[in-house]
Short mmCIF file of C-alpha atoms in Angstrom, two decimals:
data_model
loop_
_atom_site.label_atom_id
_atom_site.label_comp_id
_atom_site.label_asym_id
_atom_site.label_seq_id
_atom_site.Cartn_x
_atom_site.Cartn_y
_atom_site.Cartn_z
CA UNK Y 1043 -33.06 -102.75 -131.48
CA UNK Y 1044 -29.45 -102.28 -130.00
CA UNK Y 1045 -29.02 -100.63 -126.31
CA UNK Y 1046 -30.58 -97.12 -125.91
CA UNK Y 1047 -27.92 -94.62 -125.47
CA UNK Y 1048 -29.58 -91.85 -123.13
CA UNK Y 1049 -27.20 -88.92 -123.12
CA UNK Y 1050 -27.45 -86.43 -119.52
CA UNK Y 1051 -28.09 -87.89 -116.37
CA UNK Y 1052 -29.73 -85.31 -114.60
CA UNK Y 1053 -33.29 -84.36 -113.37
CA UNK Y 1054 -35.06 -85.74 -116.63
CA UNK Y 1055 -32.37 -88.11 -118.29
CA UNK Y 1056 -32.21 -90.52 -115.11
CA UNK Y 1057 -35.58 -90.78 -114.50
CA UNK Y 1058 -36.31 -91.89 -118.32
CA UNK Y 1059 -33.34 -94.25 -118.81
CA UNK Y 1060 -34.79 -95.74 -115.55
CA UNK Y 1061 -38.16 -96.52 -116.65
CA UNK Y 1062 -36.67 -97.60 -119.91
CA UNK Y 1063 -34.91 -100.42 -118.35
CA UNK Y 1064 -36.97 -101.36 -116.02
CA UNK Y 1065 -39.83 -102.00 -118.80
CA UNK Y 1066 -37.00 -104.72 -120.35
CA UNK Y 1067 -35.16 -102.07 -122.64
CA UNK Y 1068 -31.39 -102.28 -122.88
CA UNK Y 1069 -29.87 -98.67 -121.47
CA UNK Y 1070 -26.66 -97.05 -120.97
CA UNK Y 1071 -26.58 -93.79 -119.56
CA UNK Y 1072 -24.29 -91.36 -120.59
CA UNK Y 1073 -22.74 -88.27 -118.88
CA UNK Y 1074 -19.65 -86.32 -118.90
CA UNK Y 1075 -19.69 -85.85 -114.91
CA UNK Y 1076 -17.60 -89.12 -114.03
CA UNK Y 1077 -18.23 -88.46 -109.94
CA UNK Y 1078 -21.90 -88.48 -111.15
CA UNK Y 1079 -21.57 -91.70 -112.41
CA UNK Y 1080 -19.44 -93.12 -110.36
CA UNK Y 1081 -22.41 -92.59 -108.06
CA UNK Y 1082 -24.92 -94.46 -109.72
CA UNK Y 1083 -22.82 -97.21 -110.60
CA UNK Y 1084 -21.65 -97.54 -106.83
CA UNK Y 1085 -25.76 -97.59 -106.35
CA UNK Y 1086 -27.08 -94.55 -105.12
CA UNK Y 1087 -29.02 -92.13 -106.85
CA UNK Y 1088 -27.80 -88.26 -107.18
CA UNK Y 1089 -31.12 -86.23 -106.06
CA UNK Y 1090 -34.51 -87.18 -103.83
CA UNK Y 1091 -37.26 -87.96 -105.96
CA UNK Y 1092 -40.39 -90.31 -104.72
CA UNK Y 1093 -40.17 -94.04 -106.10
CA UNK Y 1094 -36.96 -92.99 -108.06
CA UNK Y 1095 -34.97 -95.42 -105.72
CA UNK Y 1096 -37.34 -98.30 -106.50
CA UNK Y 1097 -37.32 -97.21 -110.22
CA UNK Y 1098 -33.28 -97.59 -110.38
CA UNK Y 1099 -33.02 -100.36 -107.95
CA UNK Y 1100 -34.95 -102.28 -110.52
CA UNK Y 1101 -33.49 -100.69 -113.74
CA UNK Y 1102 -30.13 -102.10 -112.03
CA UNK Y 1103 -31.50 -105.68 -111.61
CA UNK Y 1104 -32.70 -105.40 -115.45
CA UNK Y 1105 -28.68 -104.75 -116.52
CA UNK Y 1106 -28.80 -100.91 -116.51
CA UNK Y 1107 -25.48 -99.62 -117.30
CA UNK Y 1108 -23.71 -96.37 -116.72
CA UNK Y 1109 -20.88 -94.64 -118.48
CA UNK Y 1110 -18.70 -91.42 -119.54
CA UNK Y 1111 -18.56 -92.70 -122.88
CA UNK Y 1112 -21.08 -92.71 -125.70
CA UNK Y 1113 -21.78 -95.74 -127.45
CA UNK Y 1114 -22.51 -97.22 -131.22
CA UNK Y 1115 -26.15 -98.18 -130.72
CA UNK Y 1116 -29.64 -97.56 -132.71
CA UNK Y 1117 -30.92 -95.40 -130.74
CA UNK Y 1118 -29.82 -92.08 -128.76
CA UNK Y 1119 -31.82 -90.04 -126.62
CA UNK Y 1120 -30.45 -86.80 -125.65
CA UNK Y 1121 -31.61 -85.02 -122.47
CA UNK Y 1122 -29.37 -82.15 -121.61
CA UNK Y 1123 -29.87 -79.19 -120.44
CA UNK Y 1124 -31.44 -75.84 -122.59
CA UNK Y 1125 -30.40 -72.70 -120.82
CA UNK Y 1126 -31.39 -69.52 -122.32
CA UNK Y 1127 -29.21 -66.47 -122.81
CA UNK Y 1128 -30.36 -63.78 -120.02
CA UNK Y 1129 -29.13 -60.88 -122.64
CA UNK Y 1130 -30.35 -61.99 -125.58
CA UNK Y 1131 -33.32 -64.26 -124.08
CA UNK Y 1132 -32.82 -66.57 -126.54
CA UNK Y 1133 -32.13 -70.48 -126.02
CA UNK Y 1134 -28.19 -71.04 -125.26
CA UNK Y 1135 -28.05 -74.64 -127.33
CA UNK Y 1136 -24.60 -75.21 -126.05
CA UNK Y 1137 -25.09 -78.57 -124.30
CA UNK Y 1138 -27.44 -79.81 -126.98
CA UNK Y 1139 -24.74 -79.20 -130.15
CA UNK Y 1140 -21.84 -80.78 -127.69
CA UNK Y 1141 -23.95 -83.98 -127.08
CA UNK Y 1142 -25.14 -84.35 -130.95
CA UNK Y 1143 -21.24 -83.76 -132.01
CA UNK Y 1144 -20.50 -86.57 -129.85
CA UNK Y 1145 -23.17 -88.87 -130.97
CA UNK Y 1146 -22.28 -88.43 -134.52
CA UNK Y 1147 -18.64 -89.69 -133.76
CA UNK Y 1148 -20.28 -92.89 -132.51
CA UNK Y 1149 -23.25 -93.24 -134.17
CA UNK Y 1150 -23.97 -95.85 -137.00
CA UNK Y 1151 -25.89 -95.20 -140.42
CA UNK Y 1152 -29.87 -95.39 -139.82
CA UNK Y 1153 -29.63 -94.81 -135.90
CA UNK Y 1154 -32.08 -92.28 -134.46
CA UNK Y 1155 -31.27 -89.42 -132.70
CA UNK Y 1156 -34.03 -88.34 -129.94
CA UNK Y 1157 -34.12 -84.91 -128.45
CA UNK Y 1158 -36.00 -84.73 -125.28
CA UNK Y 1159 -34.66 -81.54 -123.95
CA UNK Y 1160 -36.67 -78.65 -123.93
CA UNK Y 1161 -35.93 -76.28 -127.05
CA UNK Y 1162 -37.26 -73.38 -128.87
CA UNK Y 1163 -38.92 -73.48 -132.01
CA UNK Y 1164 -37.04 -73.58 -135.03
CA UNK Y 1165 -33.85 -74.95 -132.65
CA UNK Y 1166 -33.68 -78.27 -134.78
CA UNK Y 1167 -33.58 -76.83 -138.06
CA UNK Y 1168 -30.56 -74.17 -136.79
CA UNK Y 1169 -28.64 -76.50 -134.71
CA UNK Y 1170 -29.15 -80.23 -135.06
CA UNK Y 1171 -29.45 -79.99 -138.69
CA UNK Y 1172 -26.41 -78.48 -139.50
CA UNK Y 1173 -24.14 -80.91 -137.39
CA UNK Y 1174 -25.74 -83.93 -138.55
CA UNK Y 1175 -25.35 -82.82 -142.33
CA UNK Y 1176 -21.71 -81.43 -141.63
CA UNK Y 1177 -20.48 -84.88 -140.35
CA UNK Y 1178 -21.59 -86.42 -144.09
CA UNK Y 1179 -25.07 -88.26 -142.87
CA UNK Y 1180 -28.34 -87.42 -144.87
CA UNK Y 1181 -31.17 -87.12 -142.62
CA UNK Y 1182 -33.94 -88.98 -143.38
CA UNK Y 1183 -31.92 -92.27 -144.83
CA UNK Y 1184 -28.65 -91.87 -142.73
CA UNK Y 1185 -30.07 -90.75 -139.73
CA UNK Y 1186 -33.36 -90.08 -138.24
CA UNK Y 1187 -33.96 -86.83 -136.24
CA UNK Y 1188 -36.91 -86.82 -134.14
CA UNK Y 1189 -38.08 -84.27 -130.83
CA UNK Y 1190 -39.72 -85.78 -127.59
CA UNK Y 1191 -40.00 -83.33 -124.97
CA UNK Y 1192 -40.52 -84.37 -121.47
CA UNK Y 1193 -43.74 -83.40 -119.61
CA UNK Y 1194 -42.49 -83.87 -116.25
CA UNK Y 1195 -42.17 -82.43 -113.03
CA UNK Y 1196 -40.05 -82.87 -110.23
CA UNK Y 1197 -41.93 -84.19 -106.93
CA UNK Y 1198 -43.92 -86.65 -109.20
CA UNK Y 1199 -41.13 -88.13 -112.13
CA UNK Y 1200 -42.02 -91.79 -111.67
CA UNK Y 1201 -45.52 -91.16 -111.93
CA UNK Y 1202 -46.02 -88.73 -114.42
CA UNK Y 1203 -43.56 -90.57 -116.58
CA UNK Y 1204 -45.91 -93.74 -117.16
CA UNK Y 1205 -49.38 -91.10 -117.37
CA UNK Y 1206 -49.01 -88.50 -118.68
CA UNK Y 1207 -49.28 -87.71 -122.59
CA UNK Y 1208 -46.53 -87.59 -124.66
CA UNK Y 1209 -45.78 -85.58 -127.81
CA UNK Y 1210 -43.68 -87.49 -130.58
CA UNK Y 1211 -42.11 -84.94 -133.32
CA UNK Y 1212 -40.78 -86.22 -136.26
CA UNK Y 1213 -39.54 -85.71 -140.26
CA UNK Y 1214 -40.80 -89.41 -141.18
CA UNK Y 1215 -44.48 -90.44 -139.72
CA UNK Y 1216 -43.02 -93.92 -139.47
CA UNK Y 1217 -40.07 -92.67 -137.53
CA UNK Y 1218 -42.43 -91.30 -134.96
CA UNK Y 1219 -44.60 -94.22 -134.84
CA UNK Y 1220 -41.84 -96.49 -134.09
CA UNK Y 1221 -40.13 -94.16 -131.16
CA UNK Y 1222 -44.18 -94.24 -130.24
CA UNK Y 1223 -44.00 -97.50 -129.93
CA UNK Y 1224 -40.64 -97.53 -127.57
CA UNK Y 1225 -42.13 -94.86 -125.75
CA UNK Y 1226 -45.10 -96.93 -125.18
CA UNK Y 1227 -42.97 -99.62 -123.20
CA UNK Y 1228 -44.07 -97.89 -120.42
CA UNK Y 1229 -46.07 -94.79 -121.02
CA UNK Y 1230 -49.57 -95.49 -120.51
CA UNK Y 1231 -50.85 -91.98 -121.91
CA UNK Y 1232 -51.89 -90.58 -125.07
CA UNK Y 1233 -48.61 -90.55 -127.14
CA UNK Y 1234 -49.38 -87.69 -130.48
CA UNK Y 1235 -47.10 -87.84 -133.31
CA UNK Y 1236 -46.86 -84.77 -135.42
CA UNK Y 1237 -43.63 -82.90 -137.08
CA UNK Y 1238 -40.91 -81.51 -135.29
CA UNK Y 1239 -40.96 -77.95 -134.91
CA UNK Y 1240 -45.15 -78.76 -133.96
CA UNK Y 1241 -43.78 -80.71 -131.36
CA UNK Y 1242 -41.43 -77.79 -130.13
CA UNK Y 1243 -43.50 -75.30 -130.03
CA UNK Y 1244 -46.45 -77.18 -128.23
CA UNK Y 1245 -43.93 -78.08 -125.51
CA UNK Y 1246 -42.96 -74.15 -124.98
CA UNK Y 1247 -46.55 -73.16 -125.12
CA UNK Y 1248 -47.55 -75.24 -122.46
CA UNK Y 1249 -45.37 -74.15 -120.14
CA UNK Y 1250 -45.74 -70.32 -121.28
CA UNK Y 1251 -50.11 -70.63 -120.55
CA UNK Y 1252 -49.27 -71.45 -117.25
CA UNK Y 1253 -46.79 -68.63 -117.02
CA UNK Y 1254 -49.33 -66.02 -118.03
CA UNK Y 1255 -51.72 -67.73 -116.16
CA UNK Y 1256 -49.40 -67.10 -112.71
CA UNK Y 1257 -48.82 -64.02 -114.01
CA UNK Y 1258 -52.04 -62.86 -113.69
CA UNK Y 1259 -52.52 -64.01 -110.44
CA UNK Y 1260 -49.31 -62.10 -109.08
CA UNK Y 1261 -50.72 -58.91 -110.71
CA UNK Y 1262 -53.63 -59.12 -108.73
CA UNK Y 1263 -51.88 -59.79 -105.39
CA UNK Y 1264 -49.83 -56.08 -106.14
CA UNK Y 1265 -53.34 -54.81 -107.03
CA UNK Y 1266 -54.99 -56.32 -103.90
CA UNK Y 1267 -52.56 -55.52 -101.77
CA UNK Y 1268 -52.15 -51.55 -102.90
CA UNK Y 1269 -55.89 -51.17 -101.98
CA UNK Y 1270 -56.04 -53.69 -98.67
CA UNK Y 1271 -58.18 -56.11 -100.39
CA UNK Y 1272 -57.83 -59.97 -99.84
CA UNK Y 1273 -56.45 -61.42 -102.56
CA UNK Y 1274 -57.15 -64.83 -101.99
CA UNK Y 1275 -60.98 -64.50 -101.01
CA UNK Y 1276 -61.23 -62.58 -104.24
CA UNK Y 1277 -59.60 -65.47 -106.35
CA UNK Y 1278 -61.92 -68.08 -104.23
CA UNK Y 1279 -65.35 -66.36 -105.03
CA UNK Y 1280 -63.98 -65.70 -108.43
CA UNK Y 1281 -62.90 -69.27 -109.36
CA UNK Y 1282 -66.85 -70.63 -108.68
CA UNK Y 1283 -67.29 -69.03 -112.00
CA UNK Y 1284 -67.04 -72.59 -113.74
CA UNK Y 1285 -65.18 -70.98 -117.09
CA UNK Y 1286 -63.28 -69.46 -114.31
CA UNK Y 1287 -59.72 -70.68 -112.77
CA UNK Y 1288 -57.69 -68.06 -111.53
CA UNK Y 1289 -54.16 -69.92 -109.62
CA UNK Y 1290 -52.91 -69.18 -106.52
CA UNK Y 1291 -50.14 -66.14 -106.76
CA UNK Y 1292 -47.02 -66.63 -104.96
CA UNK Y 1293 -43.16 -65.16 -104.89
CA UNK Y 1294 -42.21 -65.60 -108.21
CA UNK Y 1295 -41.55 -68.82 -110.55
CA UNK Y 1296 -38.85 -71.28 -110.61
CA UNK Y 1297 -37.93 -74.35 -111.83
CA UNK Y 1298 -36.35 -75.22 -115.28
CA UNK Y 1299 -39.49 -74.87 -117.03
CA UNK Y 1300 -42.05 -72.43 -116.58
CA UNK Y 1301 -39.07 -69.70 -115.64
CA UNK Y 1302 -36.93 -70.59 -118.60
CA UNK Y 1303 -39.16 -71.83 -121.70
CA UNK Y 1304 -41.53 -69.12 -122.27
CA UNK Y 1305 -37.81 -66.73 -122.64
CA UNK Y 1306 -37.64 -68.61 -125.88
CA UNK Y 1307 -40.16 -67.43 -127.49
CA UNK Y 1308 -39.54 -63.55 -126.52
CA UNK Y 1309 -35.76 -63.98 -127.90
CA UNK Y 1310 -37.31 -65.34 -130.69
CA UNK Y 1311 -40.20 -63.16 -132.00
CA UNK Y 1312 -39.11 -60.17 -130.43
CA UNK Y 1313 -42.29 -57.59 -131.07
CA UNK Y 1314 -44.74 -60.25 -131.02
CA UNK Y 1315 -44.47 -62.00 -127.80
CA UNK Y 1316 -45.69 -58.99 -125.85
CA UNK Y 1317 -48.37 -60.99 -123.07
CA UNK Y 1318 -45.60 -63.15 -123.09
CA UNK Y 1319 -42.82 -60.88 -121.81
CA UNK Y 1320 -45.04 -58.99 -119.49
CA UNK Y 1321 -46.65 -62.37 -117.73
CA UNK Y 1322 -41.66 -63.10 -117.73
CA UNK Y 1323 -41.48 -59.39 -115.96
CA UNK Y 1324 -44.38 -59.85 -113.45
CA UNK Y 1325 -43.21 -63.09 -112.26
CA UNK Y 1326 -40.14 -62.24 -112.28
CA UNK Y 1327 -40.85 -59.18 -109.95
CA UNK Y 1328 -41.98 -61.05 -107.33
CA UNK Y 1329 -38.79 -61.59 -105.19
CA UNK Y 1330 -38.40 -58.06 -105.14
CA UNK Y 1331 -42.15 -57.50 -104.15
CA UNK Y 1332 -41.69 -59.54 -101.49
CA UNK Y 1333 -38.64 -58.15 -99.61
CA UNK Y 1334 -40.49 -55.17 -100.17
CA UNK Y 1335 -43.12 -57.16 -98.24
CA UNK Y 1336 -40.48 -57.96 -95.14
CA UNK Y 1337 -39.07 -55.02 -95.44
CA UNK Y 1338 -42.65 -52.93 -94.22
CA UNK Y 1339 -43.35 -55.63 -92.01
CA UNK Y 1340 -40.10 -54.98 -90.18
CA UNK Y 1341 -41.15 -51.35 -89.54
CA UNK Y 1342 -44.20 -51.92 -88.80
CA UNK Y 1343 -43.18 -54.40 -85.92
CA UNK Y 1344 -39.95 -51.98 -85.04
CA UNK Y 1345 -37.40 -54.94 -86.00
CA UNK Y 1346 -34.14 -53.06 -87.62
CA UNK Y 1347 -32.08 -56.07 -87.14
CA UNK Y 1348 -32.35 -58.08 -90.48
CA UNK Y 1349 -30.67 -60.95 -88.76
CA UNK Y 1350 -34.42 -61.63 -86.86
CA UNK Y 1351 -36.12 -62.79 -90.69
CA UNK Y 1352 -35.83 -66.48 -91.21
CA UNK Y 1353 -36.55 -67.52 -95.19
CA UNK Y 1354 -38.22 -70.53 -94.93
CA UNK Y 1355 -37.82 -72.73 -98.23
CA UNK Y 1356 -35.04 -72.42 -100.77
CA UNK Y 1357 -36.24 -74.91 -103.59
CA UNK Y 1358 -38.45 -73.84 -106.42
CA UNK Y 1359 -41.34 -76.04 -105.27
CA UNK Y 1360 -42.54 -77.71 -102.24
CA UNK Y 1361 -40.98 -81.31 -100.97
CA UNK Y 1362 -38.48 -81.84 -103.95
CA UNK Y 1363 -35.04 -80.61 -103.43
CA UNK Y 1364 -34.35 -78.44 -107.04
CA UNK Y 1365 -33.29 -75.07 -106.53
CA UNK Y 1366 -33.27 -74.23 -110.22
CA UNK Y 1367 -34.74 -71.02 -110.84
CA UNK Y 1368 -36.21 -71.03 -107.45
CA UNK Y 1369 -37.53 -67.78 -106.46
CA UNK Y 1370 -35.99 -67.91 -102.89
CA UNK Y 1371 -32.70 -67.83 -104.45
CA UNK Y 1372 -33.27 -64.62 -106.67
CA UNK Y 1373 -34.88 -62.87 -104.11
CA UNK Y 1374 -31.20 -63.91 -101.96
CA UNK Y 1375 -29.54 -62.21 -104.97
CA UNK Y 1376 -31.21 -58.56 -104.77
CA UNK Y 1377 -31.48 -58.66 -100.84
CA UNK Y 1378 -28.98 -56.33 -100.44
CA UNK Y 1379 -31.27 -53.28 -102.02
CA UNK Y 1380 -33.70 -53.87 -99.27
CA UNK Y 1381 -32.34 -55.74 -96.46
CA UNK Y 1382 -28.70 -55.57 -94.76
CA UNK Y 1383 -26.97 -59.04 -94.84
CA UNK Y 1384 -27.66 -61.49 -92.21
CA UNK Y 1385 -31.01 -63.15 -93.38
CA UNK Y 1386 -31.65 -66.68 -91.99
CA UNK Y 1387 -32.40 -69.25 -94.27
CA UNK Y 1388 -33.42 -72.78 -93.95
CA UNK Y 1389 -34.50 -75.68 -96.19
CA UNK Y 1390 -35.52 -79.27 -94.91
CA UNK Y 1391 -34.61 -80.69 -98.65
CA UNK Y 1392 -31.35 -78.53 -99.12
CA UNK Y 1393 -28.61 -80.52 -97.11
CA UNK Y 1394 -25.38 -78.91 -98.72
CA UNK Y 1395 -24.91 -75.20 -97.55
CA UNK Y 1396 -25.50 -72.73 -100.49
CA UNK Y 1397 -26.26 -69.67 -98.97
CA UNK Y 1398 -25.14 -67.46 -95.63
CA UNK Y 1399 -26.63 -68.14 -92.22
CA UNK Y 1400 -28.28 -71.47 -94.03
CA UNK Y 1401 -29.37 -73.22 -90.84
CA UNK Y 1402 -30.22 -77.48 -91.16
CA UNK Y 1403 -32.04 -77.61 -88.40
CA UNK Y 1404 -35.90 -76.20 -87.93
CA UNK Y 1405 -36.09 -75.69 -84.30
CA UNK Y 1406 -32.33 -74.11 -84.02
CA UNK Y 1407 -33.51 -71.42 -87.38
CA UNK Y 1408 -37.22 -70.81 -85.33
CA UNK Y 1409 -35.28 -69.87 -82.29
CA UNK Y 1410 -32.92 -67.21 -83.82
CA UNK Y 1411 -35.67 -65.06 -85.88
CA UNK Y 1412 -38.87 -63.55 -84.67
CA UNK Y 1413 -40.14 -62.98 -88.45
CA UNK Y 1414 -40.98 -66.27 -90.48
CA UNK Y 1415 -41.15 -65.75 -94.25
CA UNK Y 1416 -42.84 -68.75 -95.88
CA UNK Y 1417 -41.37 -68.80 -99.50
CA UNK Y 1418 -42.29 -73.20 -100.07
CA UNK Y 1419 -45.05 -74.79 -99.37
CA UNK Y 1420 -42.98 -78.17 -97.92
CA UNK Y 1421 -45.14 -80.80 -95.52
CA UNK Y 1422 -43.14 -79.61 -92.79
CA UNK Y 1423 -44.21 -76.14 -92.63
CA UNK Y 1424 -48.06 -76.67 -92.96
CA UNK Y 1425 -47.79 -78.96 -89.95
CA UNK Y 1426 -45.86 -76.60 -88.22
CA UNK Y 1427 -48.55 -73.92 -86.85
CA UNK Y 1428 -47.87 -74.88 -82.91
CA UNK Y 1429 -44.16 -74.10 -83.72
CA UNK Y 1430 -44.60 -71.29 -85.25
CA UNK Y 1431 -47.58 -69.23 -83.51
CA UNK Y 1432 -45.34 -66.84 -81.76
CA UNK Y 1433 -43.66 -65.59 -84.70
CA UNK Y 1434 -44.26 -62.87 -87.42
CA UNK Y 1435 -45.23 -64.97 -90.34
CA UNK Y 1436 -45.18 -63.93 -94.25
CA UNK Y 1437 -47.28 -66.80 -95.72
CA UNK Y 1438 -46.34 -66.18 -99.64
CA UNK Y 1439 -47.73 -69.39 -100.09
CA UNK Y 1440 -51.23 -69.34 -98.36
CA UNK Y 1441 -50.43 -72.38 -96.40
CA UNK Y 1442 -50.60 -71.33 -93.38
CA UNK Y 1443 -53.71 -71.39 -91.15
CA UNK Y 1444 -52.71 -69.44 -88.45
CA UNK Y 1445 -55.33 -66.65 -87.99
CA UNK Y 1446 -53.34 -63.00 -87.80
CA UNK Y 1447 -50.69 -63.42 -90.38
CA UNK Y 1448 -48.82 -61.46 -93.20
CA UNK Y 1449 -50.18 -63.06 -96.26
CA UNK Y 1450 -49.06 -61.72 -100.18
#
């Protein structure tokens, strides 16, 4: 085999042309944002991940290489992004049709093209196809089509690249053995080959259960809460049932995953989809709930001055810095039907200011609000009960153990 050509440098393309290369595989990684790349090849990284700087700092001493340009190569592995349309709700395959076009200028008879990125059902045969087949290859002898969606998550790449299981998609069971095989250069799970649009639906129903599954848990929370009942003492005695395992609610979902996939399969079987769509509108919902939340908590407390609330935690998920999705910015987005502008906001992972009155520096945002709202679970804040004892807290997260708080 040639070099890999990864295409899309981001949160899940980095991370896997890393591990690539540092397992002894040839890799260039491609993306069209030159000050992006200019970055890696000057030797830095472009977002905080734990071990990602070991992972490139030995991808670079095993010949890594980094480019705007695609290359002529065997094998291409594309891993851009798959937003979805928030009209329509269906997948918005722009990046993915822009980086096959390109490949297929490049690419040589009886390379294989790899999708990675997250897609919808069915998004191979209406897409990829089509391109492929209009630039005169035949698939199957010309060129080799085959799906492998990450299974990753941000806070623990490195490690759940090399463990966890893998799903391998494609039109030719040899095909799929052999990008197996690759794959198994340094993924030590359980690596299933199947077809293609198996593999794209198992990836978007994965990600959907546990969207239902938070679902349900943030319905309960509204429920709880309407009738003063504890929601999380009811989901602790509950989950000793051992077929039982009710998740923790919280203020909404985020991320590029659980937010965004299960969308795909509401645009796309519209009428059928219906747990689906309400588990999307319930999680969604949850910002709102809880300036709804902050917004009773101010009266009862007598604050009118929404300048005193401090939102603590503006990434989708505790101790990474992805804002994606995260529900901390959507809930920034509707403020205004609830709250007058002046909210304080503060994020130890969130060093570039993105929002108003975005403070970088915890003891400077404690001293300017009197209520705490706890939207991310980061280290910092569930070591931070001395600090914060003499404030109005909203735990959304249930990581506080301060006795006498605002919980969901």
């Amino acid at each position: 085999m040639a070099k890999i050509n990864v295409i899309g440098l981001g949160y899940i393309g980095l991370p896997t042309a890393l591990m690539f290369a540092s397992h002894g595989v040839e890799v260039v990684g491609t993306d069209y944002n030159k000050e992006l790349v200019d970055t890696l090849k000057g030797g830095k990284t472009t977002f905080d991940e734990d071990g990602l700087d070991e992972l490139f700092a030995d991808a670079l001493a095993k010949g890594i290489e980094f480019s705007t340009d695609y290359i002529s190569t065997d094998m291409y592995i594309v891993a851009v992004p798959t937003p979805y349309d928030k009209k329509s709700k269906k997948i918005d395959p722009c990046y993915v049709i822009a980086a096959v076009k390109k490949v297929m200028e490049v690419c040589p008879k009886g390379a294989t093209v790899v999708l990675e990125s997250t897609v919808s059902p069915g998004t191979m045969d209406r897409f990829v196809r089509p391109i492929i087949e209009e630039n005169g290859f035949t698939i199957g002898e010309d060129i080799n089509l085959v799906h492998a969606p990450e299974r990753i998550i941000p806070g623990n790449m490195v490690y759940e690249l090399k463990h966890n299981s893998r799903t391998i998609g494609a039109d030719d069971k040899a095909i799929g053995e052999k990008v197996k095989e690759l794959y198994h250069s340094f993924c030590e799970g359980d690596i299933v080959v199947t077809d293609i649009r198996t593999a794209e639906m198992t990836k978007v129903v994965e990600n959907t259960f546990r969207d239902i599954n938070i679902a349900f848990a943030n319905e309960l929370a509204k429920i709880c809460r309407s009738d003063n009942m504890d929601v999380y003492e009811i989901i602790r005695i509950a989950n000793k049932h051992p077929r039982v395992n009710i998740l923790n609610p919280g203020p909404g979902v985020g991320g590029h995953c659980i937010s965004v996939d299960p969308w795909f399969l509401v645009g796309d079987y519209p009428g059928l989809a219906n747990i689906i769509l309400a588990a999307r509108k319930i999680n969604d919902s949850m910002p709102e709930f809880v300036l709804k939340r902050i917004s009773n908590i101010m009266k009862e407390n007598k604050i009118t001055d929404p300048a005193r609330v401090g939102i603590y935690g503006m990434t989708y998920k505790e101790n990474v810095d992805d804002i994606r999705e995260s529900p901390t910015m959507q809930m920034l987005e509707c403020m205004e039907k609830h709250l007058a502008h002046g909210v304080k906001v503060y994020d130890p992972y969130v060093t570039k200011d993105i929002a108003e009155n975005q403070y970088h520096d915890f003891d400077a945002f404690l001293n300017d609000i009197d209520i705490l709202v706890i939207m991310v679970g980061h280290d910092e804040i569930k070591n931070a009960d001395e600090k914060i004892k003499d404030k109005l807290v909203l735990d959304t997260r249930n990581v506080c153990k301060l006795e006498g708080i605002y919980r969901l």
